Every structure is written in structure tokens, then in C-alpha cells.
PDB file of C-alpha atoms in Angstrom:
ATOM      1  CA  UNK A   1     109.409  74.803  86.500  1.00 43.00           C
ATOM      2  CA  UNK A   2     110.243  71.840  88.699  1.00 46.00           C
ATOM      3  CA  UNK A   3     108.547  71.528  92.070  1.00 47.00           C
ATOM      4  CA  UNK A   4     110.730  71.290  95.139  1.00 52.00           C
ATOM      5  CA  UNK A   5     109.751  69.059  98.049  1.00 47.00           C
ATOM      6  CA  UNK A   6     108.932  72.190 100.112  1.00 53.00           C
ATOM      7  CA  UNK A   7     106.323  73.156  97.499  1.00 58.00           C
ATOM      8  CA  UNK A   8     104.223  70.059  98.122  1.00 64.00           C
ATOM      9  CA  UNK A   9     105.119  68.958 101.666  1.00 75.00           C
ATOM     10  CA  UNK A  10     103.175  70.793 104.397  1.00 79.00           C
ATOM     11  CA  UNK A  11     105.553  71.913 107.164  1.00 80.00           C
ATOM     12  CA  UNK A  12     103.018  73.445 109.554  1.00 86.00           C
ATOM     13  CA  UNK A  13      99.330  72.880 110.238  1.00 87.00           C
ATOM     14  CA  UNK A  14      97.146  75.140 112.392  1.00 91.00           C
ATOM     15  CA  UNK A  15      94.213  72.836 112.972  1.00 91.00           C
ATOM     16  CA  UNK A  16      90.512  73.442 113.275  1.00 94.00           C
ATOM     17  CA  UNK A  17      89.672  74.815 116.716  1.00 93.00           C
ATOM     18  CA  UNK A  18      93.166  76.258 117.147  1.00 94.00           C
ATOM     19  CA  UNK A  19      93.579  79.982 117.727  1.00 95.00           C
ATOM     20  CA  UNK A  20      96.703  82.153 117.590  1.00 95.00           C
ATOM     21  CA  UNK A  21      96.955  85.783 118.728  1.00 96.00           C
ATOM     22  CA  UNK A  22     100.004  87.650 117.453  1.00 96.00           C
ATOM     23  CA  UNK A  23     102.154  87.671 114.362  1.00 96.00           C
ATOM     24  CA  UNK A  24     103.263  84.330 112.911  1.00 94.00           C
ATOM     25  CA  UNK A  25     106.483  83.743 110.907  1.00 94.00           C
ATOM     26  CA  UNK A  26     106.818  80.297 109.308  1.00 92.00           C
ATOM     27  CA  UNK A  27     109.362  78.705 106.992  1.00 91.00           C
ATOM     28  CA  UNK A  28     107.824  76.564 104.263  1.00 90.00           C
ATOM     29  CA  UNK A  29     104.322  75.375 103.420  1.00 93.00           C
ATOM     30  CA  UNK A  30     101.504  76.001 105.900  1.00 94.00           C
ATOM     31  CA  UNK A  31      97.861  74.939 106.083  1.00 96.00           C
ATOM     32  CA  UNK A  32      95.455  76.896 108.276  1.00 96.00           C
ATOM     33  CA  UNK A  33      92.116  75.538 109.431  1.00 96.00           C
ATOM     34  CA  UNK A  34      91.961  77.569 112.663  1.00 96.00           C
ATOM     35  CA  UNK A  35      92.018  81.274 113.531  1.00 97.00           C
ATOM     36  CA  UNK A  36      94.892  83.784 113.494  1.00 97.00           C
ATOM     37  CA  UNK A  37      94.538  87.245 114.942  1.00 98.00           C
ATOM     38  CA  UNK A  38      97.734  88.815 113.600  1.00 97.00           C
ATOM     39  CA  UNK A  39      99.913  88.896 110.519  1.00 97.00           C
ATOM     40  CA  UNK A  40     101.194  85.735 108.838  1.00 97.00           C
ATOM     41  CA  UNK A  41     104.436  85.640 106.852  1.00 96.00           C
ATOM     42  CA  UNK A  42     106.078  82.663 105.161  1.00 95.00           C
ATOM     43  CA  UNK A  43     108.537  82.055 102.341  1.00 94.00           C
ATOM     44  CA  UNK A  44     106.387  79.122 101.176  1.00 94.00           C
ATOM     45  CA  UNK A  45     102.845  78.352 100.115  1.00 96.00           C
ATOM     46  CA  UNK A  46      99.713  78.822 102.199  1.00 96.00           C
ATOM     47  CA  UNK A  47      96.373  76.994 102.128  1.00 96.00           C
ATOM     48  CA  UNK A  48      93.557  78.668 104.085  1.00 97.00           C
ATOM     49  CA  UNK A  49      90.835  76.100 104.773  1.00 97.00           C
ATOM     50  CA  UNK A  50      87.147  76.964 104.456  1.00 96.00           C
ATOM     51  CA  UNK A  51      86.697  77.263 108.248  1.00 96.00           C
ATOM     52  CA  UNK A  52      89.850  79.350 108.779  1.00 97.00           C
ATOM     53  CA  UNK A  53      89.768  82.995 109.769  1.00 98.00           C
ATOM     54  CA  UNK A  54      92.688  85.441 109.603  1.00 98.00           C
ATOM     55  CA  UNK A  55      92.497  88.980 110.874  1.00 98.00           C
ATOM     56  CA  UNK A  56      95.766  90.456 109.679  1.00 97.00           C
ATOM     57  CA  UNK A  57      97.981  90.686 106.624  1.00 97.00           C
ATOM     58  CA  UNK A  58      99.314  87.636 104.791  1.00 98.00           C
ATOM     59  CA  UNK A  59     102.600  87.468 102.897  1.00 96.00           C
ATOM     60  CA  UNK A  60     103.640  84.242 101.098  1.00 97.00           C
ATOM     61  CA  UNK A  61     104.898  82.728  97.858  1.00 96.00           C
ATOM     62  CA  UNK A  62     101.429  81.536  96.811  1.00 96.00           C
ATOM     63  CA  UNK A  63      98.061  81.382  98.555  1.00 98.00           C
ATOM     64  CA  UNK A  64      94.873  79.351  98.151  1.00 98.00           C
ATOM     65  CA  UNK A  65      92.003  80.856 100.148  1.00 98.00           C
ATOM     66  CA  UNK A  66      88.872  78.967 101.173  1.00 98.00           C
ATOM     67  CA  UNK A  67      88.128  80.862 104.413  1.00 97.00           C
ATOM     68  CA  UNK A  68      88.025  84.498 105.529  1.00 98.00           C
ATOM     69  CA  UNK A  69      90.851  87.061 105.515  1.00 98.00           C
ATOM     70  CA  UNK A  70      90.353  90.520 106.928  1.00 98.00           C
ATOM     71  CA  UNK A  71      93.635  92.045 105.759  1.00 97.00           C
ATOM     72  CA  UNK A  72      95.910  92.370 102.760  1.00 96.00           C
ATOM     73  CA  UNK A  73      97.294  89.416 100.789  1.00 97.00           C
ATOM     74  CA  UNK A  74     100.727  89.734  99.133  1.00 95.00           C
ATOM     75  CA  UNK A  75     101.857  86.632  97.258  1.00 95.00           C
ATOM     76  CA  UNK A  76     104.854  86.670  94.934  1.00 90.00           C
ATOM     77  CA  UNK A  77     103.487  83.989  92.571  1.00 94.00           C
ATOM     78  CA  UNK A  78      99.702  83.622  92.767  1.00 96.00           C
ATOM     79  CA  UNK A  79      96.520  83.915  94.768  1.00 97.00           C
ATOM     80  CA  UNK A  80      93.418  81.771  94.289  1.00 98.00           C
ATOM     81  CA  UNK A  81      90.077  82.517  95.944  1.00 98.00           C
ATOM     82  CA  UNK A  82      87.881  79.423  96.157  1.00 98.00           C
ATOM     83  CA  UNK A  83      84.102  79.682  95.841  1.00 96.00           C
ATOM     84  CA  UNK A  84      83.457  80.200  99.573  1.00 96.00           C
ATOM     85  CA  UNK A  85      86.423  82.558 100.176  1.00 98.00           C
ATOM     86  CA  UNK A  86      86.070  86.072 101.611  1.00 98.00           C
ATOM     87  CA  UNK A  87      88.862  88.632 101.384  1.00 98.00           C
ATOM     88  CA  UNK A  88      88.295  92.124 102.743  1.00 98.00           C
ATOM     89  CA  UNK A  89      91.591  93.816 101.871  1.00 96.00           C
ATOM     90  CA  UNK A  90      93.986  94.306  99.003  1.00 95.00           C
ATOM     91  CA  UNK A  91      95.571  91.579  96.864  1.00 96.00           C
ATOM     92  CA  UNK A  92      99.019  91.937  95.265  1.00 94.00           C
ATOM     93  CA  UNK A  93     100.297  89.063  93.128  1.00 94.00           C
ATOM     94  CA  UNK A  94     101.539  88.156  89.670  1.00 92.00           C
ATOM     95  CA  UNK A  95      98.463  86.002  89.074  1.00 95.00           C
ATOM     96  CA  UNK A  96      95.015  86.116  90.717  1.00 96.00           C
ATOM     97  CA  UNK A  97      92.154  83.642  90.237  1.00 96.00           C
ATOM     98  CA  UNK A  98      88.734  84.314  91.722  1.00 96.00           C
ATOM     99  CA  UNK A  99      86.087  81.598  91.556  1.00 96.00           C
ATOM    100  CA  UNK A 100      82.333  82.280  91.329  1.00 96.00           C
ATOM    101  CA  UNK A 101      80.552  82.964  94.624  1.00 95.00           C
ATOM    102  CA  UNK A 102      83.713  84.164  96.387  1.00 96.00           C
ATOM    103  CA  UNK A 103      83.745  87.646  97.916  1.00 96.00           C
ATOM    104  CA  UNK A 104      86.536  90.169  97.421  1.00 97.00           C
ATOM    105  CA  UNK A 105      86.382  93.772  98.564  1.00 97.00           C
ATOM    106  CA  UNK A 106      89.562  95.772  98.044  1.00 94.00           C
ATOM    107  CA  UNK A 107      92.182  96.739  95.478  1.00 90.00           C
ATOM    108  CA  UNK A 108      94.046  94.248  93.308  1.00 92.00           C
ATOM    109  CA  UNK A 109      97.380  94.505  91.522  1.00 88.00           C
ATOM    110  CA  UNK A 110      98.035  91.548  89.230  1.00 88.00           C
ATOM    111  CA  UNK A 111     100.693  91.953  86.533  1.00 85.00           C
ATOM    112  CA  UNK A 112     102.631  89.080  84.980  1.00 84.00           C
ATOM    113  CA  UNK A 113     105.657  91.113  83.854  1.00 84.00           C
ATOM    114  CA  UNK A 114     108.017  91.020  86.864  1.00 82.00           C
ATOM    115  CA  UNK A 115     109.635  94.411  86.373  1.00 86.00           C
ATOM    116  CA  UNK A 116     106.336  96.235  85.856  1.00 86.00           C
ATOM    117  CA  UNK A 117     104.723  94.314  88.721  1.00 82.00           C
ATOM    118  CA  UNK A 118     107.497  95.360  91.094  1.00 83.00           C
ATOM    119  CA  UNK A 119     107.243  99.002  90.003  1.00 87.00           C
ATOM    120  CA  UNK A 120     103.451  99.150  90.401  1.00 83.00           C
ATOM    121  CA  UNK A 121     103.546  97.268  93.716  1.00 82.00           C
ATOM    122  CA  UNK A 122     106.192  99.591  95.116  1.00 84.00           C
ATOM    123  CA  UNK A 123     104.182 102.661  94.021  1.00 85.00           C
ATOM    124  CA  UNK A 124     101.002 101.276  95.567  1.00 82.00           C
ATOM    125  CA  UNK A 125     102.645 100.318  98.872  1.00 80.00           C
ATOM    126  CA  UNK A 126     104.351 103.705  99.083  1.00 84.00           C
ATOM    127  CA  UNK A 127     101.104 105.594  98.498  1.00 82.00           C
ATOM    128  CA  UNK A 128      99.321 103.398 101.031  1.00 77.00           C
ATOM    129  CA  UNK A 129     102.036 104.063 103.641  1.00 76.00           C
ATOM    130  CA  UNK A 130     101.720 107.811 103.049  1.00 75.00           C
ATOM    131  CA  UNK A 131      97.928 107.652 103.454  1.00 69.00           C
ATOM    132  CA  UNK A 132      98.240 105.639 106.685  1.00 69.00           C
ATOM    133  CA  UNK A 133     100.800 108.105 108.032  1.00 65.00           C
ATOM    134  CA  UNK A 134      98.444 111.026 107.301  1.00 62.00           C
ATOM    135  CA  UNK A 135      95.559 109.256 109.050  1.00 61.00           C
ATOM    136  CA  UNK A 136      97.733 108.564 112.139  1.00 57.00           C
ATOM    137  CA  UNK A 137      98.975 112.176 112.350  1.00 55.00           C
TER     138      UNK A 137
END
């Protein structure tokens, strides 16, 4: 598979010491070294630096995590947790890599077959939505 320029060129950087409150929608590749209190969604790749903190859900094409995420991670292609990463939440992706010394607490769906992955992901998200609706009622 050939890489497109958007796959290797970072479009947005949230630098160290920066803080964002609220949901963030970005087009393209993003690197985060600061803090986000809200959901992050992009159609590109995401790199979460080792000092970054996200409290919210993350949806992207692929994700490399070196910092802390308190929320769910949904990446169409792959998720990689580096050795100092912490994820407290669920991971849904075709491919998941977890290095030694990283921390992951949650559920994981990782299936290479696209059709089966979509079926299992849909089932999981639907059951999670039903559970959340019951809790809110």
C-alpha cells in the first residue's frame, strides 16, 4: 500500500503545555503533546506523545499512544501502545500492538478480517449503547 503525503505530513500539533477543553475535529495527521478534555476525531493518523493526556474518546485511522487516554480508542487500521502508554477504556481496531510496561484496562476488539471486524464492532457498540441507556434511565 502506497503512503499518501497526508499519512506522513503532520497537519496539526497540540504542543506541550497546551490545553483544550471540548471536542476536537481535525482533518489529517495530528500530534498531541498537550492535554485534551473532550473527544478527538480525525480522518488521519494520531500520535499521542508521552506527556499528552486525553480525557475523552479518540477516533482516527491509526493511533500511536505514548501518553494517557481515559476513554475509548477506535482506529480503523491500527493502534500501538508504547511502553509508557496508559489506556483506561476500550480499543477497537483491525490491529493492536501493546509494548511491555504499557498499561491497558478495558475491552479490546482486534480482528483482521474486515467483514467480521465490522460485524463484531457493530455488535459491541450496540450493546454498549444499550447498557449506557439503561444506566442513564
